Amino acid sequence: MKSVKAALLKLLTRLATLVQDHPGLMAAFGFASGLASFFLVERNESLAQMIAVLMLLSWAWLILERWLRLGIIKRFGFKMPPAVMRFATQMVHQESLFFTLPFFLAATTWNHGQLVFTLLLITCALISLIDPIYYNWLAPKRGLFVAFHALTLFAVLLVVSPLLLNLDTGQSLVLALVLALLFSLPSLKGFIPSGRWWRLPLISLMLVVMATGAWQIRSWIPPASLRMTEITLSQQMDRELRAPGDSIRNIEVASLHRDGLFAWTAVRAPRGLNERIHHLWLLNGNEVDRITLDIVGGRDQGYRAWTHKLNFPVNAEGNWQVRVVTDSGQLIGLTRFTVEPASE
């Protein structure tokens, strides 16, 4: 037993020294392992659940870090070097951000408000890599660090929930939002003096306000488990080949009323995931129709499905959009076209 204890102490001491002497090497390791996890999931979906479990276990360790540290002190009489604990926290943040970021980069609609959310994740990923900013600017600011921590966990849960539990995007969004706020609860308590009767009601109100605010901007959060691989508007459809005809961007109103318009989409989803999506037809920013269809995950090229709209308003001239959204209102992708007056 003493030999095991001595070996553990020696290993932890060497690790602490390595972290202090080579901070850049540790940052590179976190960055590389995060990206490697993403590419393993992309190339072999059978590894997806295992990697998702490992990612969640790293967060479980981070959440239970205080109790684990006390347990090590009690069991082995060894106080974990602060450098090791700081490195472990930073590495979990790095791996999480660089694992989830490629999913959001692929799912983001860049001419939409989703740009803001993805740029925020990119900023957080860069902060986690740069030690002077992470330790000297972010970590001392308790409020910012709590927000950074919660956002990172939120992004992880959005990615791993469909992979691990086959939840659809709406269920994943609710689960990620609830767990991220609950795991932030211990940190929120530090902002409010203890022993006050209004402490618990105030914390509850803070959680409700944050949850409501996040839900209101859910369309700005890319559905990380879904990816639009192609979207085409056409007046022809080869039903046997499940392929559209020539893509259009401009159409005369008479032709639109006569033949209608197909909206053809290919949406990539994880294997085993069944998702209900909607094609929203908007004229000059106002929704005029919503057509629902179901997709099934597992195809590398995306699940191909289409809707055929024939019923257009009499005054259909103007700027149109077709938005592809989830049941929860998250945007998967969009395309635009213009209806022109009939030529004389």
Short mmCIF file of C-alpha atoms in Angstrom, two decimals:
data_model
loop_
_atom_site.label_atom_id
_atom_site.label_comp_id
_atom_site.label_asym_id
_atom_site.label_seq_id
_atom_site.Cartn_x
_atom_site.Cartn_y
_atom_site.Cartn_z
CA MET A 1 0.00 0.00 0.00
CA LYS A 2 2.80 2.39 0.85
CA SER A 3 4.50 1.67 -2.47
CA VAL A 4 1.28 2.50 -4.36
CA LYS A 5 0.91 5.73 -2.42
CA ALA A 6 4.54 6.68 -3.08
CA ALA A 7 4.16 5.93 -6.80
CA LEU A 8 1.01 8.06 -7.02
CA LEU A 9 2.65 10.96 -5.22
CA LYS A 10 5.66 10.73 -7.54
CA LEU A 11 3.42 10.67 -10.63
CA LEU A 12 1.36 13.67 -9.52
CA THR A 13 4.48 15.62 -8.65
CA ARG A 14 5.98 14.98 -12.08
CA LEU A 15 2.69 15.97 -13.70
CA ALA A 16 2.59 19.23 -11.75
CA THR A 17 6.16 20.01 -12.78
CA LEU A 18 5.40 19.22 -16.41
CA VAL A 19 2.35 21.49 -16.39
CA GLN A 20 4.29 24.38 -14.87
CA ASP A 21 7.30 24.00 -17.18
CA HIS A 22 5.44 23.39 -20.46
CA PRO A 23 2.07 25.20 -20.46
CA GLY A 24 2.09 25.50 -24.25
CA LEU A 25 2.51 21.75 -24.67
CA MET A 26 -0.51 21.08 -22.47
CA ALA A 27 -2.61 23.57 -24.42
CA ALA A 28 -1.61 21.90 -27.69
CA PHE A 29 -2.57 18.51 -26.25
CA GLY A 30 -6.06 19.72 -25.28
CA PHE A 31 -6.53 21.33 -28.69
CA ALA A 32 -5.38 18.25 -30.62
CA SER A 33 -7.38 15.76 -28.57
CA GLY A 34 -10.57 17.80 -28.99
CA LEU A 35 -10.23 17.95 -32.77
CA ALA A 36 -9.25 14.29 -32.96
CA SER A 37 -12.45 13.34 -31.12
CA PHE A 38 -14.55 15.20 -33.69
CA PHE A 39 -12.88 13.57 -36.68
CA LEU A 40 -13.19 10.12 -35.11
CA VAL A 41 -16.93 10.70 -34.72
CA GLU A 42 -17.21 11.89 -38.32
CA ARG A 43 -15.28 8.94 -39.77
CA ASN A 44 -16.74 6.20 -37.60
CA GLU A 45 -20.14 6.76 -36.05
CA SER A 46 -19.77 3.60 -33.97
CA LEU A 47 -17.24 5.54 -31.87
CA ALA A 48 -19.64 8.41 -31.34
CA GLN A 49 -21.31 7.08 -28.21
CA MET A 50 -18.00 6.08 -26.60
CA ILE A 51 -16.50 9.53 -27.21
CA ALA A 52 -19.71 11.16 -25.94
CA VAL A 53 -19.45 9.13 -22.72
CA LEU A 54 -15.79 10.12 -22.25
CA MET A 55 -16.68 13.77 -22.79
CA LEU A 56 -19.43 13.59 -20.17
CA LEU A 57 -17.12 11.77 -17.74
CA SER A 58 -14.59 14.58 -18.04
CA TRP A 59 -17.32 17.05 -17.07
CA ALA A 60 -18.45 14.81 -14.21
CA TRP A 61 -14.86 14.91 -12.93
CA LEU A 62 -14.81 18.69 -13.26
CA ILE A 63 -18.08 19.08 -11.36
CA LEU A 64 -16.96 16.70 -8.60
CA GLU A 65 -13.40 18.06 -8.52
CA ARG A 66 -13.68 19.59 -5.05
CA TRP A 67 -14.92 16.34 -3.45
CA LEU A 68 -12.35 14.26 -5.32
CA ARG A 69 -9.56 16.56 -4.19
CA LEU A 70 -10.69 16.27 -0.56
CA GLY A 71 -10.95 12.49 -0.97
CA ILE A 72 -7.34 12.29 -2.20
CA ILE A 73 -6.17 14.33 0.77
CA LYS A 74 -8.07 12.12 3.20
CA ARG A 75 -7.08 8.82 1.57
CA PHE A 76 -3.46 9.50 0.62
CA GLY A 77 -2.60 12.57 2.65
CA PHE A 78 -1.54 14.34 -0.53
CA LYS A 79 -2.73 17.78 -1.52
CA MET A 80 -3.16 18.06 -5.27
CA PRO A 81 -0.87 20.79 -6.66
CA PRO A 82 -2.92 23.83 -7.74
CA ALA A 83 -1.19 23.78 -11.14
CA VAL A 84 -2.53 20.28 -11.82
CA MET A 85 -6.10 21.28 -10.92
CA ARG A 86 -5.91 24.42 -13.05
CA PHE A 87 -4.53 22.44 -15.96
CA ALA A 88 -7.25 19.78 -15.65
CA THR A 89 -10.00 22.41 -15.71
CA GLN A 90 -8.42 24.18 -18.67
CA MET A 91 -7.94 20.91 -20.57
CA VAL A 92 -11.61 19.94 -20.12
CA HIS A 93 -12.61 23.35 -21.48
CA GLN A 94 -10.21 23.00 -24.42
CA GLU A 95 -11.25 19.48 -25.35
CA SER A 96 -14.94 20.34 -25.02
CA LEU A 97 -14.75 23.48 -27.14
CA PHE A 98 -12.58 22.01 -29.87
CA PHE A 99 -14.70 18.85 -29.97
CA THR A 100 -18.00 20.72 -30.31
CA LEU A 101 -16.83 23.65 -32.44
CA PRO A 102 -16.58 21.72 -35.77
CA PHE A 103 -20.18 20.51 -35.32
CA PHE A 104 -21.39 24.10 -34.89
CA LEU A 105 -19.21 25.38 -37.74
CA ALA A 106 -20.85 22.83 -40.05
CA ALA A 107 -24.38 23.55 -38.78
CA THR A 108 -24.23 27.36 -38.70
CA THR A 109 -26.22 29.42 -41.19
CA TRP A 110 -23.74 32.24 -41.68
CA ASN A 111 -26.19 34.86 -42.98
CA HIS A 112 -28.29 34.54 -39.84
CA GLY A 113 -28.01 35.38 -36.14
CA GLN A 114 -26.45 31.94 -35.59
CA LEU A 115 -23.23 33.65 -36.63
CA VAL A 116 -23.14 35.36 -33.21
CA PHE A 117 -23.34 32.09 -31.23
CA THR A 118 -20.66 30.34 -33.29
CA LEU A 119 -18.30 33.33 -33.14
CA LEU A 120 -18.77 33.32 -29.36
CA LEU A 121 -17.72 29.66 -29.22
CA ILE A 122 -14.69 30.41 -31.40
CA THR A 123 -13.72 33.23 -29.03
CA CYS A 124 -14.06 30.94 -26.01
CA ALA A 125 -11.95 28.27 -27.70
CA LEU A 126 -9.16 30.77 -28.38
CA ILE A 127 -9.32 32.07 -24.79
CA SER A 128 -8.94 28.51 -23.47
CA LEU A 129 -5.71 28.16 -25.49
CA ILE A 130 -4.03 31.41 -24.42
CA ASP A 131 -2.83 31.00 -20.83
CA PRO A 132 -2.30 34.72 -19.97
CA ILE A 133 -5.88 35.51 -21.00
CA TYR A 134 -7.40 32.36 -19.48
CA TYR A 135 -5.63 32.60 -16.09
CA ASN A 136 -4.96 36.31 -15.67
CA TRP A 137 -8.09 37.81 -17.24
CA LEU A 138 -10.90 35.22 -17.28
CA ALA A 139 -10.34 33.10 -14.16
CA PRO A 140 -10.20 36.00 -11.65
CA LYS A 141 -13.54 37.37 -12.93
CA ARG A 142 -15.96 35.01 -11.22
CA GLY A 143 -19.03 36.08 -13.19
CA LEU A 144 -17.32 35.72 -16.57
CA PHE A 145 -15.75 32.40 -15.61
CA VAL A 146 -19.15 30.99 -14.54
CA ALA A 147 -20.66 32.12 -17.87
CA PHE A 148 -17.69 30.62 -19.77
CA HIS A 149 -18.06 27.35 -17.87
CA ALA A 150 -21.84 27.16 -18.42
CA LEU A 151 -21.59 27.97 -22.14
CA THR A 152 -18.96 25.27 -22.67
CA LEU A 153 -21.07 22.66 -20.90
CA PHE A 154 -24.16 23.82 -22.83
CA ALA A 155 -22.35 23.30 -26.16
CA VAL A 156 -21.10 19.84 -25.11
CA LEU A 157 -24.59 18.68 -24.13
CA LEU A 158 -26.08 19.93 -27.40
CA VAL A 159 -23.64 17.71 -29.30
CA VAL A 160 -23.47 14.57 -27.15
CA SER A 161 -27.19 14.24 -26.26
CA PRO A 162 -28.27 13.17 -29.78
CA LEU A 163 -25.17 10.94 -30.12
CA LEU A 164 -25.61 9.26 -26.76
CA LEU A 165 -29.37 9.29 -26.14
CA ASN A 166 -30.79 9.75 -29.68
CA LEU A 167 -32.67 12.84 -28.50
CA ASP A 168 -34.04 15.18 -31.13
CA THR A 169 -32.85 18.78 -31.26
CA GLY A 170 -35.69 20.13 -29.14
CA GLN A 171 -35.16 17.58 -26.37
CA SER A 172 -31.38 18.11 -26.53
CA LEU A 173 -31.84 21.88 -26.25
CA VAL A 174 -34.05 21.59 -23.16
CA LEU A 175 -31.73 19.04 -21.50
CA ALA A 176 -28.61 21.10 -22.22
CA LEU A 177 -30.22 24.28 -20.94
CA VAL A 178 -31.48 22.70 -17.70
CA LEU A 179 -28.24 20.86 -16.87
CA ALA A 180 -26.00 23.83 -17.72
CA LEU A 181 -28.00 26.05 -15.38
CA LEU A 182 -28.13 23.43 -12.60
CA PHE A 183 -24.37 22.82 -12.78
CA SER A 184 -23.89 26.59 -12.56
CA LEU A 185 -25.96 26.73 -9.37
CA PRO A 186 -23.03 26.26 -6.92
CA SER A 187 -21.18 29.11 -8.59
CA LEU A 188 -24.25 31.37 -8.52
CA LYS A 189 -24.54 30.89 -4.77
CA GLY A 190 -21.17 32.56 -4.34
CA PHE A 191 -22.61 35.85 -5.62
CA ILE A 192 -25.26 36.07 -2.89
CA PRO A 193 -24.54 36.38 0.86
CA SER A 194 -25.51 33.28 2.85
CA GLY A 195 -27.96 33.40 5.71
CA ARG A 196 -30.47 35.62 3.89
CA TRP A 197 -34.08 34.44 3.63
CA TRP A 198 -34.36 35.78 0.10
CA ARG A 199 -31.28 33.91 -1.13
CA LEU A 200 -33.10 30.84 -2.50
CA PRO A 201 -35.95 32.80 -4.17
CA LEU A 202 -33.41 35.15 -5.79
CA ILE A 203 -31.29 32.26 -7.12
CA SER A 204 -34.45 30.59 -8.48
CA LEU A 205 -35.47 33.83 -10.16
CA MET A 206 -31.99 34.19 -11.70
CA LEU A 207 -32.21 30.66 -13.14
CA VAL A 208 -35.69 31.30 -14.57
CA VAL A 209 -34.58 34.57 -16.17
CA MET A 210 -31.49 32.97 -17.73
CA ALA A 211 -33.48 29.98 -19.01
CA THR A 212 -36.18 32.23 -20.49
CA GLY A 213 -33.61 34.46 -22.18
CA ALA A 214 -31.76 31.49 -23.70
CA TRP A 215 -35.02 29.96 -24.95
CA GLN A 216 -36.09 33.21 -26.61
CA ILE A 217 -32.93 33.25 -28.75
CA ARG A 218 -32.98 29.53 -29.54
CA SER A 219 -33.21 30.22 -33.29
CA TRP A 220 -29.70 31.72 -32.97
CA ILE A 221 -28.35 28.41 -31.63
CA PRO A 222 -27.31 26.07 -34.48
CA PRO A 223 -28.75 22.53 -34.18
CA ALA A 224 -25.39 20.79 -33.76
CA SER A 225 -26.79 17.33 -34.50
CA LEU A 226 -28.22 18.37 -37.88
CA ARG A 227 -26.44 19.67 -40.95
CA MET A 228 -27.87 20.99 -44.18
CA THR A 229 -25.83 19.41 -46.96
CA GLU A 230 -27.92 20.84 -49.81
CA ILE A 231 -31.05 22.89 -50.46
CA THR A 232 -32.53 23.51 -53.91
CA LEU A 233 -35.62 25.26 -55.28
CA SER A 234 -36.89 23.85 -58.55
CA GLN A 235 -40.03 23.39 -60.63
CA GLN A 236 -39.13 19.80 -61.56
CA MET A 237 -38.50 16.72 -59.41
CA ASP A 238 -37.26 13.28 -60.44
CA ARG A 239 -39.11 11.16 -57.90
CA GLU A 240 -37.33 7.91 -58.81
CA LEU A 241 -33.86 9.40 -58.37
CA ARG A 242 -35.10 11.70 -55.57
CA ALA A 243 -33.26 14.55 -57.26
CA PRO A 244 -34.41 18.08 -58.16
CA GLY A 245 -34.27 19.76 -61.55
CA ASP A 246 -32.55 23.04 -62.32
CA SER A 247 -32.19 25.41 -59.39
CA ILE A 248 -33.93 28.76 -59.61
CA ARG A 249 -33.46 32.11 -57.93
CA ASN A 250 -35.98 34.16 -59.92
CA ILE A 251 -39.38 33.10 -61.22
CA GLU A 252 -42.31 34.86 -62.88
CA VAL A 253 -45.56 34.94 -60.93
CA ALA A 254 -47.57 33.26 -63.71
CA SER A 255 -45.17 30.30 -63.83
CA LEU A 256 -45.24 30.06 -60.04
CA HIS A 257 -49.05 29.88 -59.94
CA ARG A 258 -49.16 27.36 -62.78
CA ASP A 259 -46.49 24.84 -61.68
CA GLY A 260 -45.74 25.66 -58.07
CA LEU A 261 -42.29 25.12 -56.58
CA PHE A 262 -40.40 22.22 -55.03
CA ALA A 263 -38.18 22.82 -51.98
CA TRP A 264 -35.66 19.93 -51.96
CA THR A 265 -33.39 19.47 -48.94
CA ALA A 266 -30.73 17.02 -47.80
CA VAL A 267 -30.20 17.05 -44.03
CA ARG A 268 -27.47 15.00 -42.37
CA ALA A 269 -28.31 13.58 -38.93
CA PRO A 270 -26.67 11.00 -36.64
CA ARG A 271 -27.59 7.37 -37.22
CA GLY A 272 -30.73 6.36 -35.35
CA LEU A 273 -32.05 9.91 -35.00
CA ASN A 274 -35.61 10.62 -36.18
CA GLU A 275 -36.42 14.29 -36.47
CA ARG A 276 -39.43 16.32 -37.53
CA ILE A 277 -38.55 19.43 -39.51
CA HIS A 278 -40.57 22.15 -41.21
CA HIS A 279 -40.26 24.11 -44.44
CA LEU A 280 -41.35 27.67 -43.71
CA TRP A 281 -42.33 29.79 -46.69
CA LEU A 282 -41.99 33.52 -46.01
CA LEU A 283 -42.93 36.45 -48.25
CA ASN A 284 -41.21 39.76 -47.41
CA GLY A 285 -40.42 38.41 -43.93
CA ASN A 286 -43.96 37.17 -43.14
CA GLU A 287 -44.73 33.45 -42.82
CA VAL A 288 -47.38 32.32 -45.30
CA ASP A 289 -47.04 28.53 -45.08
CA ARG A 290 -45.49 25.76 -42.98
CA ILE A 291 -45.06 22.24 -44.35
CA THR A 292 -43.93 19.42 -42.05
CA LEU A 293 -41.87 16.34 -42.91
CA ASP A 294 -39.88 13.71 -41.04
CA ILE A 295 -36.23 12.79 -41.62
CA VAL A 296 -34.16 9.78 -40.57
CA GLY A 297 -30.46 9.95 -39.72
CA GLY A 298 -27.60 7.83 -40.98
CA ARG A 299 -27.00 8.90 -44.60
CA ASP A 300 -23.62 10.51 -45.27
CA GLN A 301 -25.09 12.67 -48.04
CA GLY A 302 -28.04 13.64 -45.91
CA TYR A 303 -31.65 12.45 -45.80
CA ARG A 304 -33.29 13.69 -49.01
CA ALA A 305 -36.82 15.04 -48.74
CA TRP A 306 -38.90 17.69 -50.45
CA THR A 307 -42.14 19.60 -50.29
CA HIS A 308 -44.19 20.87 -53.24
CA LYS A 309 -46.00 24.14 -52.70
CA LEU A 310 -48.81 24.93 -55.15
CA ASN A 311 -50.97 27.34 -53.20
CA PHE A 312 -49.40 30.79 -53.47
CA PRO A 313 -51.04 34.14 -52.71
CA VAL A 314 -52.54 36.09 -55.60
CA ASN A 315 -50.08 38.91 -54.96
CA ALA A 316 -47.01 36.67 -54.75
CA GLU A 317 -44.48 39.15 -56.14
CA GLY A 318 -41.65 39.97 -53.78
CA ASN A 319 -38.74 38.47 -51.86
CA TRP A 320 -39.30 34.93 -50.60
CA GLN A 321 -37.43 32.71 -48.16
CA VAL A 322 -37.67 29.02 -47.49
CA ARG A 323 -36.41 28.26 -43.99
CA VAL A 324 -35.79 24.73 -42.76
CA VAL A 325 -36.38 24.64 -38.99
CA THR A 326 -36.72 22.05 -36.25
CA ASP A 327 -39.75 21.51 -34.04
CA SER A 328 -38.06 23.66 -31.39
CA GLY A 329 -37.58 26.56 -33.84
CA GLN A 330 -33.83 26.15 -34.47
CA LEU A 331 -32.77 27.06 -37.99
CA ILE A 332 -31.10 24.32 -40.06
CA GLY A 333 -30.72 26.30 -43.27
CA LEU A 334 -32.44 28.71 -45.63
CA THR A 335 -32.57 29.82 -49.24
CA ARG A 336 -34.06 32.82 -51.02
CA PHE A 337 -35.82 33.50 -54.31
CA THR A 338 -37.63 36.38 -55.98
CA VAL A 339 -41.04 36.31 -57.63
CA GLU A 340 -41.21 38.80 -60.47
CA PRO A 341 -44.27 40.30 -62.19
CA ALA A 342 -45.39 38.64 -65.40
CA SER A 343 -43.60 39.90 -68.49
CA GLU A 344 -45.75 41.78 -71.01
#
